[in-house]
Each structure stands twice: as structure tokens, then as C-alpha cells.
mmCIF file of C-alpha atoms in Angstrom:
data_model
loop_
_atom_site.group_PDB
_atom_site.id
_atom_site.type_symbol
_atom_site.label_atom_id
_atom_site.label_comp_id
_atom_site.label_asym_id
_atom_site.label_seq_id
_atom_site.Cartn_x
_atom_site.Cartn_y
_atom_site.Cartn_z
ATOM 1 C CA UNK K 1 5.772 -13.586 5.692
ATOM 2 C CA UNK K 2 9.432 -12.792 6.160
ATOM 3 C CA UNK K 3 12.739 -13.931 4.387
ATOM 4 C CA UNK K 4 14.959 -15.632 6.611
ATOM 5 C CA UNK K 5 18.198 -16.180 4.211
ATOM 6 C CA UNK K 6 19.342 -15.012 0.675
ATOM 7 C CA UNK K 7 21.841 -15.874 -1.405
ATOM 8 C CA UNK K 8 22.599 -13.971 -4.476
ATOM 9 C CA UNK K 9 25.564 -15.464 -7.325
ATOM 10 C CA UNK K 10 26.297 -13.111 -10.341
ATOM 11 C CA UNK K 11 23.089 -11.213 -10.075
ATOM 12 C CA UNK K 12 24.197 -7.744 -11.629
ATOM 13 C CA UNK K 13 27.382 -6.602 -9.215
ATOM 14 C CA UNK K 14 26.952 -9.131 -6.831
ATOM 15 C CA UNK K 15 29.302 -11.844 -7.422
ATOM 16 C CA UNK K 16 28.223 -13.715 -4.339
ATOM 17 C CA UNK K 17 26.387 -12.563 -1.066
ATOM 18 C CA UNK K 18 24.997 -14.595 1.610
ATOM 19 C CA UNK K 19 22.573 -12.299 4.097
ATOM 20 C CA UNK K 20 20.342 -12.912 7.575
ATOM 21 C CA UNK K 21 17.941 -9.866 7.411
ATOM 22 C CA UNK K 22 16.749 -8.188 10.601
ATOM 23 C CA UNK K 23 13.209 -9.653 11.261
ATOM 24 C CA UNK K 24 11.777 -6.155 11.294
ATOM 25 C CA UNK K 25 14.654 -3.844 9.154
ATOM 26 C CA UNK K 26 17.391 -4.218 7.679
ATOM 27 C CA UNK K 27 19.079 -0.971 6.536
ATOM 28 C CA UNK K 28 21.975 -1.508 3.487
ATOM 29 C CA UNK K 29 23.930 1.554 3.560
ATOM 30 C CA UNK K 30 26.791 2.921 1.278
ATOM 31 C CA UNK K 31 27.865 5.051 -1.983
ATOM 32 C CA UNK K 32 26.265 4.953 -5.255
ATOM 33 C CA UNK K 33 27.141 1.837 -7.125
ATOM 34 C CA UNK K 34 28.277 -0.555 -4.328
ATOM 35 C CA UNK K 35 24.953 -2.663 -4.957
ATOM 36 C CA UNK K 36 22.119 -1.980 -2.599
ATOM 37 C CA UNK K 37 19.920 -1.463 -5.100
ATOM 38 C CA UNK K 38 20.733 -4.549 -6.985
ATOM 39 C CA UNK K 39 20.079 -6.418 -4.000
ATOM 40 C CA UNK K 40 16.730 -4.759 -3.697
ATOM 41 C CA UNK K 41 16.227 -6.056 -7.217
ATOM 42 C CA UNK K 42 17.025 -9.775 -6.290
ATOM 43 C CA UNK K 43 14.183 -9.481 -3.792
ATOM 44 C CA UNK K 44 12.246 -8.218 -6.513
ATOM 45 C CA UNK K 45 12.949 -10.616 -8.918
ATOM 46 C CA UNK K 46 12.151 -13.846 -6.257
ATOM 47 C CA UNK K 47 8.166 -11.569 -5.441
ATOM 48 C CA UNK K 48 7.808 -10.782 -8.847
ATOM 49 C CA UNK K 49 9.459 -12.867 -11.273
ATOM 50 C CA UNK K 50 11.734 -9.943 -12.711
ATOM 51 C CA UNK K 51 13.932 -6.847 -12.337
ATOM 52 C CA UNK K 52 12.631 -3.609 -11.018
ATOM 53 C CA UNK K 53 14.684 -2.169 -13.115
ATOM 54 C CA UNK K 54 13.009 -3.135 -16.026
ATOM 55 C CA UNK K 55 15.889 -5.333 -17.443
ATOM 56 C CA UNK K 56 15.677 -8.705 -19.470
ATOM 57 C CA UNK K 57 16.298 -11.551 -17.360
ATOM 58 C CA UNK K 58 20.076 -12.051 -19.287
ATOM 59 C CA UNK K 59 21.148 -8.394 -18.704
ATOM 60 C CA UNK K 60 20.613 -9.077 -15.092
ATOM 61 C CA UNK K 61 23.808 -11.765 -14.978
ATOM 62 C CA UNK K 62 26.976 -10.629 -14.233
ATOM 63 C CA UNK K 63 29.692 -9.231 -16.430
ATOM 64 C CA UNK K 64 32.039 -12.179 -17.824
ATOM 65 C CA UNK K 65 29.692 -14.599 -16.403
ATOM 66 C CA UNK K 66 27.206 -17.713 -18.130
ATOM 67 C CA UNK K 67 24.489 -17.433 -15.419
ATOM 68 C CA UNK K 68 23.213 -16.036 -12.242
ATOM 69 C CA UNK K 69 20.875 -17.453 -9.537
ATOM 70 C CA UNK K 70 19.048 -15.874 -6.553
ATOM 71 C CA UNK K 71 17.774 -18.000 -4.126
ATOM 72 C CA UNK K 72 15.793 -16.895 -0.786
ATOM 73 C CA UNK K 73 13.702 -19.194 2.061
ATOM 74 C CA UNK K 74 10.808 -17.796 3.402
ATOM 75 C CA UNK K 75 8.862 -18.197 6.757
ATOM 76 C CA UNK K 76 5.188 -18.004 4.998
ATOM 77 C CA UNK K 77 2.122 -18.557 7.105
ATOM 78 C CA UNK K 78 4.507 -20.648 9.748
ATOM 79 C CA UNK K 79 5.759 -23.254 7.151
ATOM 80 C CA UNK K 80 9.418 -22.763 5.234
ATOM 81 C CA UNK K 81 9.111 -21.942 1.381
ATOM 82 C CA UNK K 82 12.120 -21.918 -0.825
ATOM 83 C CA UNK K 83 12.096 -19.751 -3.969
ATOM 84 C CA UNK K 84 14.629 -19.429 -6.409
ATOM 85 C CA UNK K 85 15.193 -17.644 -9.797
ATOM 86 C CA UNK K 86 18.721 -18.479 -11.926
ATOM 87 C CA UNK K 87 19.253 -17.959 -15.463
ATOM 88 C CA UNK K 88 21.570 -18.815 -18.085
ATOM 89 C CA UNK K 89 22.955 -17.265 -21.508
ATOM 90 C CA UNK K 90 22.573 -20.196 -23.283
ATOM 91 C CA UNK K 91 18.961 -21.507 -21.979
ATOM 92 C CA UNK K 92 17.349 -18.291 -19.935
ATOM 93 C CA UNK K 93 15.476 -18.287 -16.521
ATOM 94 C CA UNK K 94 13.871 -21.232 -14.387
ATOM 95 C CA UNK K 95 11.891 -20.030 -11.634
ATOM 96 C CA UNK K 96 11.294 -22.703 -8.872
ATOM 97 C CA UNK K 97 9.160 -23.124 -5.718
ATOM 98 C CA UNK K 98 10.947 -25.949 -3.431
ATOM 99 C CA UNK K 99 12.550 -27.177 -6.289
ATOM 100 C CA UNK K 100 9.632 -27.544 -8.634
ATOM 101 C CA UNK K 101 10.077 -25.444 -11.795
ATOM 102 C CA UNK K 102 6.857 -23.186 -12.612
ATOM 103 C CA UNK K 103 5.069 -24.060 -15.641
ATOM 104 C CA UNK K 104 3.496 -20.309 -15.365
ATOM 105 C CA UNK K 105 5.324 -17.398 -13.425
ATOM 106 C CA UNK K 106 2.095 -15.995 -13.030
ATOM 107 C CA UNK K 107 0.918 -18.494 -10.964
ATOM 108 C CA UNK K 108 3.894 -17.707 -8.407
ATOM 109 C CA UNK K 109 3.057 -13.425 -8.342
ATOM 110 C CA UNK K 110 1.471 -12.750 -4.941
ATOM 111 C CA UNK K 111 2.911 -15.791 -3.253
ATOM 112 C CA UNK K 112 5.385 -13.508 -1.725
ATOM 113 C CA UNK K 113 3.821 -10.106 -1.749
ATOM 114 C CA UNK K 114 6.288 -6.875 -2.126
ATOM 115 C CA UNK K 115 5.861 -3.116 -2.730
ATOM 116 C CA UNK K 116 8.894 -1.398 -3.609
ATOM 117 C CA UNK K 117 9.387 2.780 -3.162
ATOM 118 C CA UNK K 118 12.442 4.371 -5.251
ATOM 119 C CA UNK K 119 13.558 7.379 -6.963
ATOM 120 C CA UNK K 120 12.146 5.498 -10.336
ATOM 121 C CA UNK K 121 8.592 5.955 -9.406
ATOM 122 C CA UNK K 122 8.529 9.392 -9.937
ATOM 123 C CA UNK K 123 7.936 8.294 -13.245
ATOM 124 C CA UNK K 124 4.632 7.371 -12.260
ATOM 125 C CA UNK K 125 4.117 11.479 -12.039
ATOM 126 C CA UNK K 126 6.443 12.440 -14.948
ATOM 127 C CA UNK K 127 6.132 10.157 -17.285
ATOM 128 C CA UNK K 128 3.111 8.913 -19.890
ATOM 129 C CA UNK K 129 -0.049 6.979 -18.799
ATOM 130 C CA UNK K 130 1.921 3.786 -19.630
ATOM 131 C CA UNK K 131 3.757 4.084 -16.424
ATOM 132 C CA UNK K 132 0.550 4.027 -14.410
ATOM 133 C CA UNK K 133 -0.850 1.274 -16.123
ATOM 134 C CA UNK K 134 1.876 -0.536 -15.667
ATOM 135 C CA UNK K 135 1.573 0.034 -12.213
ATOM 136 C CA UNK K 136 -1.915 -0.795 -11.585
ATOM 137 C CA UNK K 137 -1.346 -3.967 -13.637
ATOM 138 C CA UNK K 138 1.396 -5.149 -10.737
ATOM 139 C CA UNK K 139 -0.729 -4.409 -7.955
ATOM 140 C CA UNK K 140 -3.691 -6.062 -9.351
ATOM 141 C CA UNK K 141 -1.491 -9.297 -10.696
ATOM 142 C CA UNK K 142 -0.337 -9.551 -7.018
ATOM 143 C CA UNK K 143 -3.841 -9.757 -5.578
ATOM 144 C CA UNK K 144 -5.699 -11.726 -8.411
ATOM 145 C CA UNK K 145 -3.739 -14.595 -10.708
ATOM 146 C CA UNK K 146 -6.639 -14.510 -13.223
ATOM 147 C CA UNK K 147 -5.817 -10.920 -13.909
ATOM 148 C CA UNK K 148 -2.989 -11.430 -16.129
ATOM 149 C CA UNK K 149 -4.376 -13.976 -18.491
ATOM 150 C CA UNK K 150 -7.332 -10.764 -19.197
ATOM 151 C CA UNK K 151 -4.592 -8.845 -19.690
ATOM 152 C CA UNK K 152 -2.789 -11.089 -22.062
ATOM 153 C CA UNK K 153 -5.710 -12.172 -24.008
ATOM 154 C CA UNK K 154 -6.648 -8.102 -24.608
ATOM 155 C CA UNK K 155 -3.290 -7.372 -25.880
ATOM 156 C CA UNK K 156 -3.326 -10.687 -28.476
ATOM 157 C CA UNK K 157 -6.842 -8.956 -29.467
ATOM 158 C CA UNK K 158 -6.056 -5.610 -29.980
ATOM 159 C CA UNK K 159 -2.711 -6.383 -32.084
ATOM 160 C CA UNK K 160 -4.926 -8.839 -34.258
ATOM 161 C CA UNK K 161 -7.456 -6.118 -34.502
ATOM 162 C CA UNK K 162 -4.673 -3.160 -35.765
ATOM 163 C CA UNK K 163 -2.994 -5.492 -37.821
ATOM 164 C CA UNK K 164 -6.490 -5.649 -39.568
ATOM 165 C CA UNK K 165 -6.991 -1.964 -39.441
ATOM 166 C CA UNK K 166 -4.003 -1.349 -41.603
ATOM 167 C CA UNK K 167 -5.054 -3.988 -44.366
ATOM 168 C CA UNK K 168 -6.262 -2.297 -47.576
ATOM 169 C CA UNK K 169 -7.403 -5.643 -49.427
ATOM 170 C CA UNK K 170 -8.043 -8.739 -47.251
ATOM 171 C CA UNK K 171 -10.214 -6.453 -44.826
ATOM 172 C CA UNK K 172 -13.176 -8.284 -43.478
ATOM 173 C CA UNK K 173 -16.060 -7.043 -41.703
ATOM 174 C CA UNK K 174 -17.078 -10.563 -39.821
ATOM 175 C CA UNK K 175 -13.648 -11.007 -38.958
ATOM 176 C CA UNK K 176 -13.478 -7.681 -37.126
ATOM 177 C CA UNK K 177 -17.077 -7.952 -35.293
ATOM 178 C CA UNK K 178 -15.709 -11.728 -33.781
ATOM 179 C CA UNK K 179 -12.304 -9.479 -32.542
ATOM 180 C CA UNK K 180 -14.359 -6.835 -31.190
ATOM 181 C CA UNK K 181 -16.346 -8.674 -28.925
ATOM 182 C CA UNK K 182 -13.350 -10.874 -27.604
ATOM 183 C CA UNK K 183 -11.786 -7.221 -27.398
ATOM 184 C CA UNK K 184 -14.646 -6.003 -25.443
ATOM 185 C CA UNK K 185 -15.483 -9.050 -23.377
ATOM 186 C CA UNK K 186 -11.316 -8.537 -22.193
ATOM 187 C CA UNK K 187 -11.709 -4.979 -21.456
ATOM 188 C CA UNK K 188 -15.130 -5.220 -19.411
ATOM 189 C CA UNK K 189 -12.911 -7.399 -17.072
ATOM 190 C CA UNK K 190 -9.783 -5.509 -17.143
ATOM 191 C CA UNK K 191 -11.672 -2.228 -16.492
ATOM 192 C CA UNK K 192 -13.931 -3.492 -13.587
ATOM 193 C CA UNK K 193 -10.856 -4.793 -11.602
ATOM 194 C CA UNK K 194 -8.827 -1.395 -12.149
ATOM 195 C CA UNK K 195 -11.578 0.706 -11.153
ATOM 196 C CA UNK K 196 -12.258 -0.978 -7.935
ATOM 197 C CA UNK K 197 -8.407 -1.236 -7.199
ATOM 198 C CA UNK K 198 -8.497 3.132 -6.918
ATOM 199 C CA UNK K 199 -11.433 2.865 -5.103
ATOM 200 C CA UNK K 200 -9.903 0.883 -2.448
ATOM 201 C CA UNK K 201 -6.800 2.202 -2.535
ATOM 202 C CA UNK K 202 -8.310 6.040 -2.235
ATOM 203 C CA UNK K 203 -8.860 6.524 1.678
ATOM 204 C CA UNK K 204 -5.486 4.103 2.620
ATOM 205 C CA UNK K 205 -3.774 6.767 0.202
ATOM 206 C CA UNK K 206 -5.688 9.720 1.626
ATOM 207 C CA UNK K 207 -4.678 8.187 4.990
ATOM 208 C CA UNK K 208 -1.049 8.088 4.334
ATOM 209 C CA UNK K 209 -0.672 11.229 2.736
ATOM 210 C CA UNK K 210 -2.025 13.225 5.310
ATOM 211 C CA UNK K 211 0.031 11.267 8.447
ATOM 212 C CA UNK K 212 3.233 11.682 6.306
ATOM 213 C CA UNK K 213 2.507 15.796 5.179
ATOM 214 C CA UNK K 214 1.057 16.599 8.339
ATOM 215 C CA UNK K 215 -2.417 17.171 7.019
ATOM 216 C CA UNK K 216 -1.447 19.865 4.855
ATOM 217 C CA UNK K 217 -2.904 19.368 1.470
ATOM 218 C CA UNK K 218 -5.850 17.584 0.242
ATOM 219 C CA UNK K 219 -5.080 14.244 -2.600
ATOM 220 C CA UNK K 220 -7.098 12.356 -4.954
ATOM 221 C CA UNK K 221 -6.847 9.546 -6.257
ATOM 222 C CA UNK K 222 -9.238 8.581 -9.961
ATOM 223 C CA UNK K 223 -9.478 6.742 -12.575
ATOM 224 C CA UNK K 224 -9.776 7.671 -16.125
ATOM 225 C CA UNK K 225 -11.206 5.312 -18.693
ATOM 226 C CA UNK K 226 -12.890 5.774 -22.110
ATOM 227 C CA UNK K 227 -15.327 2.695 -20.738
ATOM 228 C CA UNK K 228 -16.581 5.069 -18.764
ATOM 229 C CA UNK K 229 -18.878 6.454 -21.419
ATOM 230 C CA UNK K 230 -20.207 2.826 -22.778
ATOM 231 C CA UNK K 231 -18.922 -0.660 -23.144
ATOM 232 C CA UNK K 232 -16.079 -0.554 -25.610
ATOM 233 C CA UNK K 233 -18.229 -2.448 -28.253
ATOM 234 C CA UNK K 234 -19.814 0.391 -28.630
ATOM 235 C CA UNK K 235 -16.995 2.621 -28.325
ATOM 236 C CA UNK K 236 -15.640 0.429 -31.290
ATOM 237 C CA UNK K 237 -18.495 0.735 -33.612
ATOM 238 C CA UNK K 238 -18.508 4.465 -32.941
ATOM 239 C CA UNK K 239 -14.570 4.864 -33.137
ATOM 240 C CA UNK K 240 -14.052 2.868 -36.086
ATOM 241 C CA UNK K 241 -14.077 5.541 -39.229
ATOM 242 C CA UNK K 242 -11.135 7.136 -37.573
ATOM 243 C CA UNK K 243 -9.447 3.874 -36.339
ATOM 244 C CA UNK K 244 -9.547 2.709 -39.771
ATOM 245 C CA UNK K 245 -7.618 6.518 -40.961
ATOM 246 C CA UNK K 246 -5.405 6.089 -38.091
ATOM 247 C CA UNK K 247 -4.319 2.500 -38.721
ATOM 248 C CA UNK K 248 -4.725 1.609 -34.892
ATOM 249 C CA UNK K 249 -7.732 1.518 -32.171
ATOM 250 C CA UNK K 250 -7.738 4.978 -30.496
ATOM 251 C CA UNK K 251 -10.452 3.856 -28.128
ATOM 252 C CA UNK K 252 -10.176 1.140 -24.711
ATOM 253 C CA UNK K 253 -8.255 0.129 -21.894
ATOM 254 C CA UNK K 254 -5.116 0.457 -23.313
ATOM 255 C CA UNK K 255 -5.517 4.219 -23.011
ATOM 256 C CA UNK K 256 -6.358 4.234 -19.225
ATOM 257 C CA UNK K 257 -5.238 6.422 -16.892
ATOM 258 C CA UNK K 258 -4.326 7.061 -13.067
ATOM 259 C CA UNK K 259 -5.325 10.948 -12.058
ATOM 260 C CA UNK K 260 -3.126 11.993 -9.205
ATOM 261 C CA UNK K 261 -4.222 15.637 -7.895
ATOM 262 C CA UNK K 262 -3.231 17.756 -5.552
ATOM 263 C CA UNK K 263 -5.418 19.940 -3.754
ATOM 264 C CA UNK K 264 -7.767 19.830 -6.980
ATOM 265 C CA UNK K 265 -4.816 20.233 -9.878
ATOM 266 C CA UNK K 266 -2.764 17.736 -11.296
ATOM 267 C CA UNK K 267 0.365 17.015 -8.854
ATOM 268 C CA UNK K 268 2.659 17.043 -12.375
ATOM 269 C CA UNK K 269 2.235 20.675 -12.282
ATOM 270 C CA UNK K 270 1.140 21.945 -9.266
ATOM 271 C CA UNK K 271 3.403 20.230 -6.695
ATOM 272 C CA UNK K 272 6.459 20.581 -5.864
ATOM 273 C CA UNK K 273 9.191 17.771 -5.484
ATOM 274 C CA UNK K 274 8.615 17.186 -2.086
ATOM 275 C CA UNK K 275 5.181 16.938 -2.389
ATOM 276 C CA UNK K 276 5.374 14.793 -5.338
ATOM 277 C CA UNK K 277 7.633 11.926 -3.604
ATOM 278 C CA UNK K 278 4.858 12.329 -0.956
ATOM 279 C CA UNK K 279 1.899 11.136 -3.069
ATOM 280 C CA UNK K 280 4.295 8.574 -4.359
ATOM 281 C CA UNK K 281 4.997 6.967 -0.744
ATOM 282 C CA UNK K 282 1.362 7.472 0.329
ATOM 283 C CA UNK K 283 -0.024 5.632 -2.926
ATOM 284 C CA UNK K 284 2.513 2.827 -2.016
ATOM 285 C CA UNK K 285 1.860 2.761 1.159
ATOM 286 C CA UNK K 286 -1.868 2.500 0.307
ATOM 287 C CA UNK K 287 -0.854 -0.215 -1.499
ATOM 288 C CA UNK K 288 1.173 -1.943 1.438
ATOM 289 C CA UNK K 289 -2.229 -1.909 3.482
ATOM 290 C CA UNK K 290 -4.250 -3.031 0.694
ATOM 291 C CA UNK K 291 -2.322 -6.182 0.304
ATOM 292 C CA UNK K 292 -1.892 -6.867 3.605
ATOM 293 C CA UNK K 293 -5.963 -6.588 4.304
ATOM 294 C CA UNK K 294 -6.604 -8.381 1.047
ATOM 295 C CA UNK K 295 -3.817 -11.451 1.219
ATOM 296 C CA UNK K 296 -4.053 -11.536 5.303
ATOM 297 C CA UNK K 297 -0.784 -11.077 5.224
ATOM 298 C CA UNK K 298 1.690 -7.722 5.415
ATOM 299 C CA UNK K 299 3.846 -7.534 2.061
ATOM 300 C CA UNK K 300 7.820 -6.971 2.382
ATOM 301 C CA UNK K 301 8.758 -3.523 1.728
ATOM 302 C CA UNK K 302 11.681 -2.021 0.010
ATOM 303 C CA UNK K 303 12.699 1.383 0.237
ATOM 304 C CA UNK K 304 15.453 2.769 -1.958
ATOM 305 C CA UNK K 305 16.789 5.777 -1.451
ATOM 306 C CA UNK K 306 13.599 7.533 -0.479
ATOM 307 C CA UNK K 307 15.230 10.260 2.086
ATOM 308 C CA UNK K 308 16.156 12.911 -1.022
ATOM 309 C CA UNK K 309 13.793 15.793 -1.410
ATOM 310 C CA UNK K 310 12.228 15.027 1.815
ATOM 311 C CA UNK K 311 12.030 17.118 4.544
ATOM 312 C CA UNK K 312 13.334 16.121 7.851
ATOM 313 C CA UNK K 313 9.647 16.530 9.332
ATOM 314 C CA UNK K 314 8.216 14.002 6.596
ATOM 315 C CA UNK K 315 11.077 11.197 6.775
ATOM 316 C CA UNK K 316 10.575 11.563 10.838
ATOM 317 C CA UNK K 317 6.299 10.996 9.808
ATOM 318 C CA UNK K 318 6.994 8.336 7.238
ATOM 319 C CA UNK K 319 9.114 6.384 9.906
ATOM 320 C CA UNK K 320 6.234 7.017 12.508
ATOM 321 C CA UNK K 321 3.912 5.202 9.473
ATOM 322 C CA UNK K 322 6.316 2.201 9.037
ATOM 323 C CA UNK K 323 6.824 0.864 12.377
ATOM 324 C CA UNK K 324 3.249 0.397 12.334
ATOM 325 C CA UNK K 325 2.400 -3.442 13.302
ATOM 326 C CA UNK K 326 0.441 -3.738 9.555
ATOM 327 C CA UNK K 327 4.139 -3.164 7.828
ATOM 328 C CA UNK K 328 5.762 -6.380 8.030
ATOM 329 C CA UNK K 329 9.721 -7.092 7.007
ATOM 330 C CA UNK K 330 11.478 -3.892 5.194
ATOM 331 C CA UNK K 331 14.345 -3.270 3.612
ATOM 332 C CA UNK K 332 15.928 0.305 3.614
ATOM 333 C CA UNK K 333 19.129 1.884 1.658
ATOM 334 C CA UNK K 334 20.503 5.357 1.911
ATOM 335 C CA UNK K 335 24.038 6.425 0.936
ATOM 336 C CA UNK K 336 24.823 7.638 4.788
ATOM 337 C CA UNK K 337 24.932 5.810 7.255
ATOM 338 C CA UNK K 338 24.547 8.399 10.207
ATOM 339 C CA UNK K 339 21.675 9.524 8.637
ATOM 340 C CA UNK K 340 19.973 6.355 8.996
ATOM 341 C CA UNK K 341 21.642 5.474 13.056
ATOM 342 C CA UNK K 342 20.345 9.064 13.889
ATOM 343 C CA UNK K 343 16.392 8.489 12.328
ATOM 344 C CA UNK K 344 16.237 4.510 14.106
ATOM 345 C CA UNK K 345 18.123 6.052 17.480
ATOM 346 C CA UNK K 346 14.876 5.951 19.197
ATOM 347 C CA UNK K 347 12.837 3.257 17.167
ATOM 348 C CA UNK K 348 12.155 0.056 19.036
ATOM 349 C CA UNK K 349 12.987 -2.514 16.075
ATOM 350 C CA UNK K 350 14.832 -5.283 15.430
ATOM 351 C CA UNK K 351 17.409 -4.384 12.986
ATOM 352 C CA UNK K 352 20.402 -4.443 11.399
ATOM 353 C CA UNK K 353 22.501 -1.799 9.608
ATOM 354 C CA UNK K 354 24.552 -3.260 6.461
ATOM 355 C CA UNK K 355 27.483 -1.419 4.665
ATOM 356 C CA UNK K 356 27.918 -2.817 1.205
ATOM 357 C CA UNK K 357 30.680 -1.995 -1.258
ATOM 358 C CA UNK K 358 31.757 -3.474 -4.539
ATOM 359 C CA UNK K 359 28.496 -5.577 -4.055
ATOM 360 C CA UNK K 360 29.586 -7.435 -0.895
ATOM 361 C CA UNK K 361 28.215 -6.919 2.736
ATOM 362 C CA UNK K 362 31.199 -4.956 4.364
#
């Protein structure tokens, strides 16, 4: 898979932007705020039906605008597919595939897979357990559409089954055993696809993290989940005197985690920065070879300003790992552009090195 044209209109900064990536790299380079990673975004968006950033689709549109629209065609397994994402104030986002409108979005996630790498993951290390849920949730959505509805049809449960929890008068026994087991049967499924997604992940990260430090630390990856001890019906029944003081279920998936250690300690307070943004680009580059293995076909890759707090002898190892044959199409930024001619002087790519400013191509 590779994108062979985009065209962005009011999409954050970008007013309008027309761009033929390299087939291999393109590299966007520039000052803070001229757009790169707004473009990034837009590739995002058309992979995974929204901003990286987090944003609402409306927040994404252009200042003094009434709509944006990002639009990109695709070479995917030798046939053309066109993808396109716009949005309006008045009427919000359509999401199309050759024209057609999606009923679902999530039935277009891991039609064009992507892994992204930027400064914002280190929230992944500093941040709570939500981060890293929400994490494994996008890599799993990617690689399995039925994912999502589990997902979905936990979260309906578990808000039905607080909501219940903090009634004094109309509380009902029956009512609660039918939400538990939907709650349960939800979980089983949600927890069995998480766990095996760190197990396969664990030696591609291993992998990574060793070619890009230079073998010197040791990583794990695990995964921590009270349905580890039992099947959360049972975790319910046992759980439920204080669920009922505490007004909200302190036990199941929802309270999953992703331990990241280095060398046998956790890497929030053991490493340092450089070592953190390491396990970061190793776990997404675990990721990278995951999907590629899984959906037969290598994922785009965006890197965003990943050359901070790296050594020169990492960046030189991490652009050793990417020019790989299993990396397919990537898209680089970095705020100077000698920086980036000097690393590529010797790599044998095809690819092109962008200035943008005032989000247009210079």
C-alpha cells in the first residue's frame, strides 16, 4: 500500500495543499507551526477516521472556514482506492471509500494501515493506564473490525451497571446478574485479544529495541489485568460490597494495563529520556511488523519529530531499522533540514525533501 496523491482544503492550517509523496520517504521539513504535523494528521485522519491529535472532527476545520475535506488515492494490493474524509459545521464528517459514504467508520480502520511515532507518545510512559489502553485498542481495531463492537458493547455495560450501583431505591438484584454476565461475556473477549496482542508484539519489540540501543539494556513488554485472577463474573460477585460503597465497578478491563520495564524496573522511573523515546519507537516499530505480518501488507509510517533526545548513534540505528524492505511508505518531519540531507546522504531511497511554511509546500 502506498498513497500516490493528497489533497488537503481547510484541514487545521492548511488552506489548500496538493502533494506527490516519494514512493519510499518523503521528509516535510521546517519551523514549528508551519504545518507538518497537521499534514501528518490528515494522513491520520484518512487510516483512522480521526485526528491524532485527539481533536473533534469540527476543531480540525480551518479558522473562518464552514468545512474542510482531505482526500488521498491509494495504490492498495495493485488496484487504485480513493478515500476521503470532509466535514462541515453545520452537518459534521462523511467518510467515503470511492465515493460511497460509510455506514460504519469502523468498518474502514485497517483498510489503510498506519503507525504513527511523535513526541505525544511519551504519554504512553508518563501518563495514566488510559493512555495505554487507548493504545492497544488502535492497534487491535486495525487488525480485527469485530474488536470495536466488544469494546463498545463493554462500555454501554459497565455505564448501565454504575448507573445502578449508585441507585439507593430502584436497585435490583436480577437486573444486575443479566448486566454482569453481558459485562463479563464483553470482557472475556476484550481481554483474550489484548493479551495475545503483547505476546506478539514482545520479541518484534525486544527486536527493535536492541538494533536501535545497540543491545544495551534488556525490555519487557506485559500485560496487567485483574482477569488474570478469574473471569470477571467472579471478580464481580467478589468486588461488589465495595463497588456498591464506591458507587462504580473497581474491578475489569477497564482497569488494564501495559507494563513497560527496563532492565527489570519500570521505564517511568528508571530510564532516562533517551531511553524512554527508545522503548517508544521499538514498541511502534513492533507494531509496524506486526501489521505488516498480520495484514500481508507493510503499514505507512509517520514520524514526527522523533530526532530530539536521541543520540546521534540511535537516530543513525533507527534509520538502519527503517530502510528495511518490511517498512513500506514513510513520512518524516524535523525542524532542520540539514539535519535530515546529512542522515539520508548515504541512504539508497527514493525520496523527497519538502519545506513547508504557513501550511503550504515551499
Amino acid at each position: 500500500m502506498h498513497l500516490k496523491h493528497l489533497s488537503i482544503v481547510n484541514f487545521k492550517n492548511i488552506r489548500q495543499l496538493e502533494l506527490e509523496p516519494a514512493a519510499k520517504l518523503t521528509c516535510l521539513v521546517g519551523s514549528n507551526g508551519e504545518g507538518k504535523t497537521n499534514l501528518l494528521d490528515a494522513l491520520y485522519l484518512l487510516s483512522m477516521c480521526k485526528s491524532s491529535a485527539g481533536l473533534t472532527d469540527r476543531q480540525c476545520i480551518c479558522h473562518g472556514e464552514d468545512f474542510f475535506l482531505v482526500k488521498g488515492a491509494y495504490d492498495v494490493r495493485g488496484g487504485e482506492e480513493v478515500v476521503s474524509c470532509g466535514c462541515t459545521r453545520a452537518d459534521g464528517k462523511v467518510f467515503k471509500r470511492n465515493a460511497t459514504a460509510y455506514e460504519r467508520l469502523a468498518d474502514h480502520v485497517g483498510m489503510l494501515p498506519l503507525v504513527m511515532i511523535s513526541p505525544a507518545d511519551s504519554a504512553l510512559i508518563s501518563e495514566s493506564g488510559d493512555e495505554r489502553r487507548r493504545y492497544l485498542n488502535s492497534v487491535i481495531a486495525q487488525l480485527d473490525s469485530s474488536y470495536l463492537d466488544a469494546l463498545a458493547r463493554y462500555g454501554k455495560a459497565l455505564q448501565q451497571r454504575n448507573k445502578m450501583l449508585k441507585e439507593a431505591q430502584a436497585f435490583s438484584f436480577e437486573v444486575l446478574d443479566i448486566v454482569d454476565s453481558q459485562l463479563s461475556a464483553c470482557a472475556a473477549e476484550v481481554f483474550g485479544k489484548r493479551s495475545q496482542l503483547v505476546e506478539d508484539l514482545m520479541p518484534f519489540f525486544q527486536k527493535y529495541y536492541e538494533l536501535i540501543s545497540q543491545g544495551k539494556e534488556q525490555v519487557q513488554l506485559s500485560y496487567a489485568s485483574d482477569l488474570k485472577d478469574g473471569s470477571l463474573l467472579e471478580l464481580l460477585k467478589q468486588s461488589f460490597a465495595r463497588d456498591r460503597a464506591l458507587q462504580f465497578t473497581s474491578v475489569g478491563v477497564h482497569r488494564d494495563d501495559l507494563a513497560m520495564r527496563l532492565d527489570g524496573y519500570p521505564i517511568k522511573k528508571l530510564g532516562s529520556q533517551g531511553q524512554q523515546k527508545t522503548m517508544l519507537l521499538a514498541l511502534k516499530l513492533a507494531q509496524v511488523e506486526l501489521l505488516q505480518q498480520r495484514l500481508d501488507m507493510p503499514p505507512m509510517l509517520l514520524l514526527d519529530d522523533i530526532f530530539d533526545k536521541l543520540d546521534m548513534q540511535r537516530v543513525k540505528s533507527l534509520i538502519g531499522v527503517i530502510s528495511h524492505s518490511a517498512f513500506g511508505q514513510i513520512f518524516l518531519t524535523d525542524t532542520s533540514k540539514a539535519r535530515v540531507d546529512g542522515l539520508l546522504r548515504e541512504v539508497q531511497w527514493n525520496y523527497k525533501v519538502l519545506e513547508m511554511k504557513g501550511g503550504e509546500l515551499a
